[in-house]
Amino acid sequence: MEVCRRLRAQPALDDAFILALTGWGAERDRRRTSEAGFDAHLTKPMEPQALQQALAHYAGAWPRSG
C-alpha cells in the first residue's frame, strides 16, 4: 500500500494505472487498496479474464481524472 501511495505522490505518475493483486479480498481490503490509490483490486488466484476485464473497464477512463 505504501508503494502505491508514494507512486501517486509523483506527478509524473499521476495518470498511471495501478492494480492491486492480493490474496485478501474482503470489502475492507478493497476499500484499503482504493484509499491507497490503486485503480483496481484483484485477488489471487487471478483468472486472466479478470485482468482483461479490469483493463477494459479502465481503458476508457484514461487519463486518470484525479
Short mmCIF file of N, CA, C and O in Angstrom, two decimals:
data_model
loop_
_atom_site.label_atom_id
_atom_site.label_comp_id
_atom_site.label_asym_id
_atom_site.label_seq_id
_atom_site.Cartn_x
_atom_site.Cartn_y
_atom_site.Cartn_z
N MET A 1 0.82 -1.19 0.00
CA MET A 1 0.00 0.00 0.00
C MET A 1 0.87 1.26 0.00
O MET A 1 0.53 2.21 -0.68
N GLU A 2 1.93 1.20 0.78
CA GLU A 2 2.80 2.37 0.86
C GLU A 2 3.45 2.68 -0.49
O GLU A 2 3.61 3.84 -0.86
N VAL A 3 3.81 1.65 -1.23
CA VAL A 3 4.41 1.87 -2.56
C VAL A 3 3.43 2.62 -3.45
O VAL A 3 3.79 3.57 -4.14
N CYS A 4 2.17 2.21 -3.43
CA CYS A 4 1.16 2.88 -4.26
C CYS A 4 1.01 4.34 -3.83
O CYS A 4 0.94 5.23 -4.68
N ARG A 5 0.97 4.59 -2.56
CA ARG A 5 0.84 5.97 -2.07
C ARG A 5 2.02 6.82 -2.56
O ARG A 5 1.84 7.97 -2.97
N ARG A 6 3.21 6.26 -2.50
CA ARG A 6 4.39 7.00 -2.94
C ARG A 6 4.38 7.22 -4.44
O ARG A 6 4.79 8.29 -4.92
N LEU A 7 3.93 6.23 -5.19
CA LEU A 7 3.82 6.40 -6.64
C LEU A 7 2.82 7.50 -6.97
O LEU A 7 3.05 8.33 -7.84
N ARG A 8 1.69 7.50 -6.29
CA ARG A 8 0.66 8.52 -6.53
C ARG A 8 1.14 9.92 -6.18
O ARG A 8 0.65 10.91 -6.70
N ALA A 9 2.12 10.01 -5.29
CA ALA A 9 2.66 11.32 -4.90
C ALA A 9 3.59 11.90 -5.96
O ALA A 9 3.94 13.07 -5.89
N GLN A 10 3.98 11.08 -6.94
CA GLN A 10 4.87 11.53 -8.01
C GLN A 10 4.04 12.11 -9.15
O GLN A 10 3.28 11.39 -9.79
N PRO A 11 4.18 13.38 -9.43
CA PRO A 11 3.39 14.00 -10.51
C PRO A 11 3.54 13.29 -11.86
O PRO A 11 2.58 13.19 -12.61
N ALA A 12 4.71 12.77 -12.15
CA ALA A 12 4.93 12.10 -13.44
C ALA A 12 4.13 10.81 -13.56
O ALA A 12 3.90 10.33 -14.67
N LEU A 13 3.68 10.27 -12.45
CA LEU A 13 2.92 9.01 -12.46
C LEU A 13 1.44 9.22 -12.18
O LEU A 13 0.71 8.26 -11.92
N ASP A 14 1.00 10.44 -12.25
CA ASP A 14 -0.38 10.77 -11.93
C ASP A 14 -1.40 9.98 -12.76
O ASP A 14 -2.44 9.61 -12.26
N ASP A 15 -1.08 9.72 -14.01
CA ASP A 15 -2.01 9.01 -14.89
C ASP A 15 -1.75 7.51 -14.95
O ASP A 15 -2.38 6.81 -15.75
N ALA A 16 -0.86 6.99 -14.13
CA ALA A 16 -0.54 5.56 -14.16
C ALA A 16 -1.72 4.72 -13.68
O ALA A 16 -2.47 5.12 -12.78
N PHE A 17 -1.90 3.57 -14.30
CA PHE A 17 -2.91 2.59 -13.87
C PHE A 17 -2.22 1.64 -12.92
O PHE A 17 -1.23 0.99 -13.29
N ILE A 18 -2.69 1.57 -11.68
CA ILE A 18 -2.06 0.72 -10.67
C ILE A 18 -3.10 -0.28 -10.17
O ILE A 18 -4.15 0.10 -9.67
N LEU A 19 -2.77 -1.54 -10.31
CA LEU A 19 -3.67 -2.63 -9.95
C LEU A 19 -3.10 -3.40 -8.76
O LEU A 19 -1.91 -3.74 -8.76
N ALA A 20 -3.92 -3.67 -7.77
CA ALA A 20 -3.51 -4.48 -6.63
C ALA A 20 -3.85 -5.94 -6.93
O ALA A 20 -4.98 -6.25 -7.30
N LEU A 21 -2.88 -6.82 -6.75
CA LEU A 21 -3.10 -8.26 -6.87
C LEU A 21 -2.72 -8.84 -5.52
O LEU A 21 -1.56 -8.82 -5.13
N THR A 22 -3.72 -9.34 -4.81
CA THR A 22 -3.51 -9.73 -3.43
C THR A 22 -4.30 -10.99 -3.09
O THR A 22 -5.22 -11.36 -3.81
N GLY A 23 -3.95 -11.61 -2.00
CA GLY A 23 -4.68 -12.77 -1.51
C GLY A 23 -5.85 -12.38 -0.62
O GLY A 23 -6.60 -13.24 -0.16
N TRP A 24 -6.01 -11.11 -0.38
CA TRP A 24 -7.06 -10.61 0.50
C TRP A 24 -8.17 -9.97 -0.33
O TRP A 24 -7.90 -9.09 -1.14
N GLY A 25 -9.42 -10.39 -0.10
CA GLY A 25 -10.49 -9.90 -0.96
C GLY A 25 -11.75 -9.43 -0.26
O GLY A 25 -12.76 -9.21 -0.92
N ALA A 26 -11.68 -9.24 1.05
CA ALA A 26 -12.85 -8.75 1.78
C ALA A 26 -13.11 -7.28 1.40
O ALA A 26 -12.23 -6.59 0.89
N GLU A 27 -14.29 -6.81 1.67
CA GLU A 27 -14.64 -5.43 1.34
C GLU A 27 -13.68 -4.44 1.99
O GLU A 27 -13.29 -3.46 1.37
N ARG A 28 -13.27 -4.70 3.22
CA ARG A 28 -12.34 -3.78 3.89
C ARG A 28 -10.99 -3.75 3.18
O ARG A 28 -10.33 -2.73 3.12
N ASP A 29 -10.58 -4.90 2.62
CA ASP A 29 -9.32 -4.96 1.87
C ASP A 29 -9.43 -4.14 0.58
O ASP A 29 -8.51 -3.41 0.23
N ARG A 30 -10.56 -4.26 -0.09
CA ARG A 30 -10.79 -3.49 -1.32
C ARG A 30 -10.85 -2.00 -1.02
O ARG A 30 -10.33 -1.18 -1.78
N ARG A 31 -11.44 -1.65 0.09
CA ARG A 31 -11.52 -0.24 0.50
C ARG A 31 -10.12 0.31 0.78
O ARG A 31 -9.78 1.41 0.37
N ARG A 32 -9.29 -0.48 1.45
CA ARG A 32 -7.93 -0.05 1.77
C ARG A 32 -7.10 0.17 0.50
O ARG A 32 -6.35 1.14 0.42
N THR A 33 -7.22 -0.73 -0.47
CA THR A 33 -6.45 -0.54 -1.70
C THR A 33 -6.94 0.70 -2.45
O THR A 33 -6.14 1.45 -2.99
N SER A 34 -8.24 0.92 -2.45
CA SER A 34 -8.78 2.11 -3.10
C SER A 34 -8.27 3.37 -2.41
O SER A 34 -7.85 4.33 -3.07
N GLU A 35 -8.30 3.38 -1.09
CA GLU A 35 -7.83 4.54 -0.33
C GLU A 35 -6.34 4.79 -0.54
O GLU A 35 -5.88 5.93 -0.48
N ALA A 36 -5.59 3.72 -0.79
CA ALA A 36 -4.15 3.86 -1.03
C ALA A 36 -3.85 4.40 -2.42
O ALA A 36 -2.73 4.82 -2.69
N GLY A 37 -4.84 4.37 -3.31
CA GLY A 37 -4.65 4.92 -4.65
C GLY A 37 -4.66 3.90 -5.78
O GLY A 37 -4.45 4.26 -6.93
N PHE A 38 -4.89 2.64 -5.46
CA PHE A 38 -4.98 1.64 -6.51
C PHE A 38 -6.23 1.88 -7.34
O PHE A 38 -7.26 2.30 -6.82
N ASP A 39 -6.15 1.57 -8.63
CA ASP A 39 -7.28 1.75 -9.53
C ASP A 39 -8.17 0.51 -9.60
O ASP A 39 -9.34 0.61 -9.94
N ALA A 40 -7.59 -0.64 -9.30
CA ALA A 40 -8.34 -1.89 -9.35
C ALA A 40 -7.77 -2.84 -8.31
O ALA A 40 -6.63 -2.69 -7.87
N HIS A 41 -8.57 -3.83 -7.92
CA HIS A 41 -8.19 -4.80 -6.90
C HIS A 41 -8.59 -6.18 -7.41
O HIS A 41 -9.76 -6.44 -7.62
N LEU A 42 -7.60 -7.04 -7.60
CA LEU A 42 -7.86 -8.43 -7.99
C LEU A 42 -7.30 -9.35 -6.91
O LEU A 42 -6.30 -9.03 -6.28
N THR A 43 -7.97 -10.47 -6.72
CA THR A 43 -7.49 -11.42 -5.71
C THR A 43 -6.92 -12.66 -6.38
O THR A 43 -7.34 -13.07 -7.46
N LYS A 44 -5.94 -13.25 -5.70
CA LYS A 44 -5.29 -14.47 -6.19
C LYS A 44 -6.12 -15.67 -5.78
O LYS A 44 -6.74 -15.64 -4.72
N PRO A 45 -6.12 -16.72 -6.55
CA PRO A 45 -5.52 -16.80 -7.88
C PRO A 45 -6.36 -16.02 -8.87
O PRO A 45 -7.59 -16.07 -8.86
N MET A 46 -5.68 -15.30 -9.73
CA MET A 46 -6.35 -14.42 -10.68
C MET A 46 -6.59 -15.15 -11.99
O MET A 46 -5.69 -15.79 -12.53
N GLU A 47 -7.79 -15.05 -12.48
CA GLU A 47 -8.11 -15.57 -13.81
C GLU A 47 -7.69 -14.53 -14.84
O GLU A 47 -7.92 -13.33 -14.64
N PRO A 48 -7.09 -14.95 -15.94
CA PRO A 48 -6.68 -13.99 -16.96
C PRO A 48 -7.83 -13.09 -17.44
O PRO A 48 -7.62 -11.90 -17.69
N GLN A 49 -9.03 -13.63 -17.52
CA GLN A 49 -10.15 -12.81 -17.98
C GLN A 49 -10.49 -11.71 -16.97
O GLN A 49 -10.99 -10.65 -17.36
N ALA A 50 -10.20 -11.91 -15.70
CA ALA A 50 -10.43 -10.86 -14.70
C ALA A 50 -9.51 -9.67 -14.96
O ALA A 50 -9.93 -8.51 -14.86
N LEU A 51 -8.27 -9.96 -15.33
CA LEU A 51 -7.34 -8.88 -15.68
C LEU A 51 -7.80 -8.17 -16.95
O LEU A 51 -7.80 -6.94 -17.01
N GLN A 52 -8.22 -8.93 -17.93
CA GLN A 52 -8.72 -8.33 -19.17
C GLN A 52 -9.90 -7.42 -18.89
O GLN A 52 -10.00 -6.32 -19.45
N GLN A 53 -10.81 -7.86 -18.03
CA GLN A 53 -11.98 -7.04 -17.70
C GLN A 53 -11.58 -5.77 -16.97
O GLN A 53 -12.12 -4.70 -17.25
N ALA A 54 -10.63 -5.87 -16.04
CA ALA A 54 -10.19 -4.68 -15.30
C ALA A 54 -9.55 -3.69 -16.25
O ALA A 54 -9.84 -2.48 -16.18
N LEU A 55 -8.71 -4.17 -17.14
CA LEU A 55 -8.06 -3.28 -18.10
C LEU A 55 -9.07 -2.64 -19.04
O LEU A 55 -9.00 -1.44 -19.33
N ALA A 56 -10.03 -3.42 -19.51
CA ALA A 56 -11.06 -2.89 -20.41
C ALA A 56 -11.92 -1.85 -19.70
O ALA A 56 -12.27 -0.82 -20.28
N HIS A 57 -12.24 -2.11 -18.44
CA HIS A 57 -13.07 -1.18 -17.67
C HIS A 57 -12.39 0.18 -17.53
O HIS A 57 -13.02 1.23 -17.67
N TYR A 58 -11.10 0.17 -17.26
CA TYR A 58 -10.38 1.41 -17.03
C TYR A 58 -9.82 2.06 -18.28
O TYR A 58 -9.47 3.23 -18.26
N ALA A 59 -9.77 1.33 -19.37
CA ALA A 59 -9.19 1.87 -20.61
C ALA A 59 -9.92 3.14 -21.07
O ALA A 59 -9.29 4.08 -21.54
N GLY A 60 -11.22 3.17 -20.94
CA GLY A 60 -11.99 4.33 -21.36
C GLY A 60 -11.93 5.50 -20.39
O GLY A 60 -12.34 6.59 -20.72
N ALA A 61 -11.38 5.26 -19.20
CA ALA A 61 -11.34 6.31 -18.17
C ALA A 61 -10.01 7.03 -18.14
O ALA A 61 -9.79 7.86 -17.28
N TRP A 62 -9.11 6.73 -19.07
CA TRP A 62 -7.78 7.35 -19.06
C TRP A 62 -7.74 8.54 -19.99
O TRP A 62 -8.38 8.50 -21.02
N PRO A 63 -7.04 9.60 -19.64
CA PRO A 63 -6.18 9.68 -18.48
C PRO A 63 -6.97 9.78 -17.18
O PRO A 63 -8.12 10.18 -17.17
N ARG A 64 -6.33 9.39 -16.12
CA ARG A 64 -6.93 9.37 -14.78
C ARG A 64 -7.40 10.78 -14.45
O ARG A 64 -6.69 11.75 -14.64
N SER A 65 -8.58 10.86 -13.89
CA SER A 65 -9.17 12.19 -13.59
C SER A 65 -9.11 12.51 -12.12
O SER A 65 -10.12 12.78 -11.49
N GLY A 66 -7.94 12.44 -11.55
CA GLY A 66 -7.69 12.93 -10.21
C GLY A 66 -8.09 12.05 -9.13
O GLY A 66 -8.06 12.24 -8.02
#
